[in-house]
Amino acid sequence: MKLAVVGGGSTYTPELIDGFARLRDTLPVSELVLIDPAAQRLELIGGLARRILARQGHPARVSTTCDLDAGVAGADAVLLQLRIGGQAARLQDETWPLECGCVGQETTGAGGLAKALRTVPVVLDIAERVRRASPDAWIIDFTNPVGIVTRALLQAGHKAVGLCNVAIGLQRKFAALLGLAPADIHLDHVGLNHLTWELGVRRGGPDGEDLLADLLAAHGEAVAADLRLPRAVLDRLGVVPSYYLRYFYAHDEVVREMGAKPSRAAEVAAMERELLALYGDPALDEKPALLAKRGGAFYSEAAVDLAAALLGDGGPAVQVVNTLNRGTLPFLPDDAVIEVQARVDGSGPVPLPVPRLDPLYAGLVSHVSAYEDLALDAALRGGRERVAKALLAHPLVGRFDVAEGLTDRLLAHNKEYLPWA
């Protein structure tokens, strides 16, 4: 089995390699190709990848290349983990929205739109080249904003599934709090990428006993602290929101915080320099502890489970993915991309039925899904007017004068990535 990782020079990659090594029985990888235009970083990551696999006795062959077409040729699956513009562009995404009193974040709001505009055309070009070189390959997208990027891929007819680590992270945390194995916890996870709620926490599977009320009664303070939301929010909702909902539920507080401390991009850039120095040590043959602070917890387990379900010979697996709505949420178009539990096998994901979504959540999902539709249109066709409309539609913006100011800043900071600008 051959896997290709586009963006293989990412500092995330050793986490992925560690997962391949530990879960070899789940996903028997024989060849792994790391692809990245940053040759120097790629050499460091490739060397560490080989040492991690060797330490754990994994026989897979690791190669590195800057040639995308050669790297994806013959691949069974291609994983996308891109950051167009690197941490420097992320720093801008997190900074200029604050000038208009809005959240500066790389996956939602104005910063998220900027990232989508930079990313979608590049990902679609990569996907077309994958289709030519390996027409049967699955594309697994971990590139943010996952919902918009996955929708672009599916709209263009690619064999693609979007993946995020929020659900698996919550599953692991809830299992630890409840004293259960992660495999014994099934989440009623519903919404859009980075806009989800856990409507149930079930023992054993989709039809199992719902432990959510017990979880909140016994551990509500710990869950709320982890989300950085008041306990009263959980008591009012009776469900567990994704930590990304803090940008909506505590918008002004978040903006004040962001304006008073260094950006996450600056923190990550410093961390990446330290990680790359560690990766260059020829004695290092395991992922360093510092990598846990980089983010992306349980990314490797989620990626391995999804690839195994798509490529394996066994029965279907159940996993949270980003895929077409196809009537699952009846108030959204069929071609919207949602993030829910799905049954996944070699033919792709099929969403499981979900409970009726309360208007409190359905309204916000509809609002953000409409924004994503406009954002994708702007990413595909360009134009200041389309960008301004997408920003006006976003619930974190929603005011004409603010949307106009954000549009000017977005275009000014992203001209080198947007030929039409």
XYZ file of C-alpha atoms in Angstrom:
421
model
C 0.000 0.000 0.000
C 1.416 3.360 -1.050
C 0.490 6.593 0.718
C 1.587 10.069 -0.321
C 1.590 13.074 1.997
C 1.409 16.439 0.247
C 2.878 18.893 2.713
C 5.183 16.195 4.026
C 7.620 18.856 5.223
C 5.142 19.953 7.898
C 6.252 19.715 11.507
C 3.033 17.685 12.018
C 4.380 14.832 9.897
C 6.274 12.928 12.626
C 2.959 12.595 14.484
C 1.519 10.967 11.379
C 4.545 8.692 10.969
C 4.301 7.604 14.589
C 0.692 6.611 13.979
C 1.619 4.578 10.913
C 4.286 2.792 12.953
C 2.090 2.030 15.971
C -0.980 1.045 13.985
C 0.673 -1.089 11.332
C -1.880 -3.882 11.793
C -4.688 -1.430 11.039
C -3.005 0.129 8.004
C -0.244 -1.986 6.397
C 1.687 0.765 4.619
C 4.557 -0.499 2.456
C 5.581 2.775 0.832
C 5.312 6.342 2.083
C 6.173 9.376 -0.030
C 6.582 12.795 1.566
C 6.057 15.625 -0.929
C 6.915 19.257 -0.273
C 8.499 22.171 -2.157
C 10.635 23.006 0.912
C 13.544 20.648 0.212
C 15.517 21.407 3.353
C 12.594 20.784 5.695
C 11.683 17.699 3.700
C 15.143 16.230 4.231
C 14.876 16.707 8.001
C 11.378 15.211 8.214
C 12.257 12.328 5.910
C 15.269 11.363 7.985
C 13.271 11.404 11.208
C 10.448 9.427 9.573
C 12.865 6.662 8.632
C 14.308 6.561 12.149
C 10.841 6.421 13.775
C 9.805 3.513 11.567
C 13.114 1.711 12.103
C 12.879 2.090 15.884
C 9.469 0.426 15.834
C 10.471 -2.238 13.323
C 8.173 -1.034 10.572
C 9.265 -2.191 7.100
C 7.764 0.663 5.051
C 10.052 2.477 2.627
C 10.121 6.264 2.987
C 11.030 8.546 0.110
C 10.914 12.315 -0.290
C 10.409 14.466 -3.358
C 9.603 18.001 -4.464
C 7.989 16.555 -7.612
C 4.263 16.277 -6.932
C 3.402 14.257 -10.048
C 6.102 11.674 -9.394
C 5.248 11.471 -5.711
C 1.537 10.754 -6.128
C 1.932 8.315 -9.033
C 0.571 4.931 -8.049
C -0.632 6.095 -4.629
C -3.603 4.402 -3.004
C -4.339 7.485 -0.911
C -3.038 11.050 -0.850
C -3.146 13.055 2.369
C -3.256 16.844 2.070
C -1.827 18.988 4.880
C -1.010 22.329 3.284
C -0.473 25.822 4.590
C -0.240 28.215 1.650
C 1.900 31.136 2.743
C 3.169 29.349 5.843
C 3.088 30.809 9.328
C 3.720 34.301 7.914
C 0.337 34.254 6.154
C -1.282 32.791 9.248
C 0.131 35.665 11.299
C -1.594 38.092 8.945
C -4.879 36.158 9.153
C -4.774 36.464 12.924
C -3.831 40.143 12.959
C -5.654 42.368 10.466
C -9.215 41.278 11.402
C -8.560 42.648 14.897
C -8.217 46.116 13.348
C -11.942 45.893 12.540
C -12.915 44.505 15.954
C -13.310 40.942 14.650
C -11.796 37.619 15.660
C -8.460 36.974 13.974
C -8.330 33.220 13.403
C -7.014 31.050 10.609
C -10.060 28.837 10.027
C -13.103 30.986 10.711
C -14.198 34.558 10.178
C -12.224 36.865 7.899
C -8.908 35.079 8.462
C -10.519 31.770 7.557
C -11.845 33.263 4.334
C -8.378 34.548 3.453
C -6.980 31.069 3.955
C -9.727 29.538 1.817
C -9.019 31.973 -1.018
C -5.319 31.101 -0.957
C -5.850 27.385 -0.540
C -8.746 26.190 -2.706
C -7.134 26.862 -6.137
C -3.906 25.139 -5.057
C -5.720 22.100 -3.671
C -7.823 21.736 -6.811
C -4.700 21.832 -8.970
C -3.119 19.136 -6.796
C -6.278 17.035 -6.977
C -6.379 17.203 -10.769
C -2.783 16.011 -10.898
C -3.598 13.194 -8.481
C -6.531 12.198 -10.710
C -4.235 11.993 -13.739
C -1.473 10.094 -11.960
C -3.594 7.828 -9.719
C -7.258 7.968 -10.760
C -8.381 5.468 -8.111
C -6.628 7.186 -5.191
C -8.589 8.600 -2.278
C -7.787 12.157 -1.228
C -7.911 12.706 2.530
C -7.990 16.404 3.308
C -6.681 17.702 6.619
C -6.082 21.170 5.151
C -8.069 23.999 6.723
C -10.670 25.305 6.300
C -11.583 21.630 5.898
C -15.275 22.119 5.156
C -14.726 24.577 2.310
C -11.732 22.711 0.871
C -13.575 19.377 0.965
C -16.618 20.938 -0.682
C -14.383 22.264 -3.472
C -12.904 18.800 -4.006
C -16.257 17.016 -4.038
C -17.859 19.640 -6.261
C -15.059 18.992 -8.779
C -15.785 15.257 -8.712
C -12.787 14.035 -6.727
C -12.727 10.987 -4.445
C -12.240 13.032 -1.294
C -13.045 12.961 2.405
C -12.350 15.741 4.902
C -10.872 14.991 8.300
C -10.544 16.970 11.537
C -9.187 15.973 14.937
C -11.783 17.774 17.088
C -14.101 14.763 17.440
C -11.396 12.221 18.239
C -9.904 14.629 20.767
C -13.229 14.996 22.576
C -13.806 11.244 22.417
C -10.479 10.635 24.169
C -11.141 13.298 26.819
C -14.642 12.053 27.579
C -13.460 8.452 27.774
C -10.790 9.414 30.314
C -13.303 11.364 32.429
C -15.788 8.483 32.357
C -13.188 5.777 32.965
C -13.925 4.034 29.667
C -11.826 2.962 26.698
C -12.012 5.403 23.761
C -13.437 2.654 21.552
C -16.387 2.426 23.949
C -17.387 6.058 23.363
C -19.538 7.082 20.402
C -20.278 10.784 19.944
C -23.465 12.196 18.435
C -21.277 14.747 16.662
C -23.246 17.116 14.415
C -22.597 20.317 12.485
C -20.005 21.781 10.138
C -16.240 21.656 10.398
C -15.231 23.760 13.414
C -18.909 24.368 14.189
C -20.111 21.218 15.934
C -21.903 20.059 19.051
C -21.860 16.733 20.877
C -25.572 15.979 21.257
C -24.872 12.636 22.917
C -22.007 10.654 24.422
C -22.955 7.015 23.981
C -21.542 3.852 25.458
C -20.589 1.271 22.860
C -22.075 2.649 19.659
C -24.737 4.749 17.940
C -27.568 2.989 19.779
C -25.840 2.793 23.147
C -26.752 4.401 26.455
C -26.363 8.194 26.404
C -23.940 9.268 29.141
C -23.924 12.982 28.299
C -26.050 14.098 31.266
C -23.883 12.057 33.642
C -20.725 13.501 32.072
C -21.906 17.086 32.520
C -23.176 16.478 36.056
C -19.928 14.929 37.241
C -17.359 16.701 35.089
C -19.044 19.839 33.734
C -16.482 22.166 35.322
C -13.578 20.289 33.743
C -15.256 20.199 30.321
C -16.106 23.911 30.499
C -12.567 24.809 31.550
C -11.160 22.845 28.640
C -13.454 24.754 26.261
C -12.648 28.046 28.025
C -16.359 28.726 28.402
C -18.382 29.335 31.590
C -20.044 26.289 33.092
C -23.333 28.170 32.661
C -23.021 27.797 28.889
C -22.988 24.010 29.156
C -25.851 24.065 31.651
C -27.943 26.209 29.306
C -27.168 24.148 26.194
C -27.192 20.692 27.734
C -24.702 19.632 25.051
C -20.963 20.096 24.507
C -19.943 22.602 21.817
C -16.668 22.464 19.962
C -14.063 24.803 21.412
C -14.341 26.774 18.154
C -17.816 27.860 19.277
C -16.075 30.122 21.787
C -15.444 32.512 18.887
C -19.224 32.834 18.551
C -20.386 32.526 22.165
C -17.683 34.816 23.639
C -16.694 36.889 20.605
C -15.882 40.200 22.296
C -13.939 38.538 25.104
C -11.873 36.608 22.539
C -11.133 39.765 20.547
C -9.897 41.506 23.708
C -7.685 38.545 24.551
C -6.231 38.392 21.049
C -5.376 42.057 21.136
C -3.527 41.714 24.426
C -1.141 38.829 23.749
C 1.109 37.418 21.002
C -0.709 35.611 18.222
C -0.906 31.847 18.049
C 0.971 32.063 14.735
C 3.942 33.684 16.456
C 3.928 30.996 19.136
C 3.742 28.224 16.550
C 6.483 29.744 14.396
C 8.847 29.747 17.392
C 7.833 26.194 18.238
C 8.423 25.057 14.659
C 11.972 26.432 14.707
C 12.662 24.447 17.846
C 11.042 21.311 16.417
C 13.056 21.494 13.196
C 16.247 21.777 15.229
C 15.224 18.659 17.155
C 14.307 16.816 13.962
C 17.816 17.392 12.625
C 19.372 15.411 15.492
C 20.396 12.039 13.981
C 19.929 10.405 17.389
C 16.246 11.331 17.581
C 14.097 8.343 16.605
C 10.717 9.186 18.152
C 8.374 12.137 18.057
C 9.524 14.690 20.646
C 7.315 15.714 23.562
C 7.251 19.292 22.247
C 5.191 18.138 19.263
C 2.187 17.644 21.552
C 2.091 21.430 22.068
C 2.037 22.064 18.316
C -1.602 20.976 18.036
C -3.227 18.237 15.997
C -3.628 15.777 18.866
C -4.697 12.299 17.701
C -4.364 13.413 14.081
C -2.453 10.258 13.234
C -5.021 7.886 14.749
C -7.855 9.612 12.893
C -5.937 9.542 9.607
C -4.958 5.882 9.973
C -8.519 4.833 10.841
C -9.955 6.698 7.848
C -7.370 5.442 5.364
C -7.830 1.881 6.635
C -11.616 2.105 6.192
C -11.296 3.517 2.666
C -8.583 1.087 1.548
C -9.056 -1.994 3.709
C -10.695 -5.295 2.911
C -12.619 -5.483 6.184
C -16.104 -4.292 7.001
C -17.135 -0.652 7.258
C -15.935 1.594 10.083
C -17.805 4.411 11.808
C -15.916 7.695 12.027
C -16.525 11.445 12.107
C -15.711 12.887 8.676
C -16.528 15.823 6.437
C -18.687 14.699 3.543
C -21.730 15.614 1.477
C -24.933 16.295 3.387
C -27.192 14.289 1.059
C -30.302 14.949 3.167
C -28.721 14.226 6.555
C -29.492 17.754 7.759
C -32.754 18.448 5.901
C -32.440 22.222 6.193
C -29.164 22.252 4.190
C -28.617 21.611 0.455
C -27.544 18.109 -0.477
C -24.184 19.371 -1.736
C -23.292 21.144 1.511
C -20.412 19.521 3.389
C -21.207 18.554 6.970
C -19.188 16.999 9.783
C -20.945 13.970 11.262
C -20.493 10.318 12.081
C -20.462 8.235 8.901
C -20.142 4.627 7.910
C -16.985 4.423 5.809
C -15.801 1.688 3.456
C -14.132 1.387 0.069
C -16.988 3.216 -1.634
C -16.637 6.225 0.668
C -18.548 7.683 3.628
C -22.299 7.540 4.154
C -23.572 9.774 6.986
C -25.432 8.093 9.813
C -28.869 9.465 10.706
C -28.701 12.303 13.232
C -31.274 13.620 15.710
C -33.300 16.661 14.759
C -31.089 19.662 15.348
C -32.515 22.263 17.720
C -33.143 25.663 16.054
C -30.477 27.157 18.335
C -27.875 25.109 16.458
C -29.609 24.656 13.107
C -29.832 28.419 12.633
C -26.089 28.924 13.105
C -25.270 25.907 10.919
C -27.471 27.300 8.138
C -25.876 30.723 8.476
C -22.290 29.443 8.307
C -23.091 26.969 5.529
C -24.444 29.849 3.434
C -21.215 31.754 4.106
C -19.195 28.701 3.006
C -21.126 28.601 -0.263
C -20.230 32.242 -0.925
C -16.650 31.714 0.238
C -16.167 28.850 -2.205
C -17.608 30.950 -5.014
C -15.104 33.694 -4.179
C -12.242 31.184 -4.062
C -13.173 29.719 -7.441
C -14.039 32.904 -9.351
C -12.346 35.713 -7.444
C -13.452 39.316 -7.373
C -13.770 41.918 -4.643
C -17.567 41.805 -4.749
C -17.653 38.065 -4.013
C -15.199 38.457 -1.141
C -17.262 41.271 0.374
C -20.481 39.244 0.097
C -18.893 36.234 1.800
C -17.667 38.418 4.666
C -21.035 40.134 5.025
C -22.668 36.704 5.247
C -20.402 35.455 8.031
C -22.042 35.666 11.477
C -18.754 36.842 13.004
C -18.847 39.866 10.652
C -22.390 40.618 9.492
C -22.106 44.435 9.258
C -21.672 46.229 5.957
C -19.035 48.747 7.023
C -17.018 46.099 8.848
C -17.205 43.744 5.852
C -15.959 46.511 3.569
C -13.000 47.276 5.832
C -12.132 43.590 6.148
C -12.342 43.132 2.379
C -9.810 45.898 1.774
C -7.428 44.425 4.337
C -7.838 40.858 3.098
C -6.996 41.818 -0.465
C -4.081 44.024 0.558
C -2.476 41.272 2.627
C -3.028 38.473 0.077
C -2.209 40.027 -3.305
C 0.718 37.692 -3.936
C -1.576 34.669 -3.589
C -4.604 35.997 -5.511
C -3.757 36.742 -9.162
C -7.121 38.411 -9.734
C -6.491 40.861 -6.864
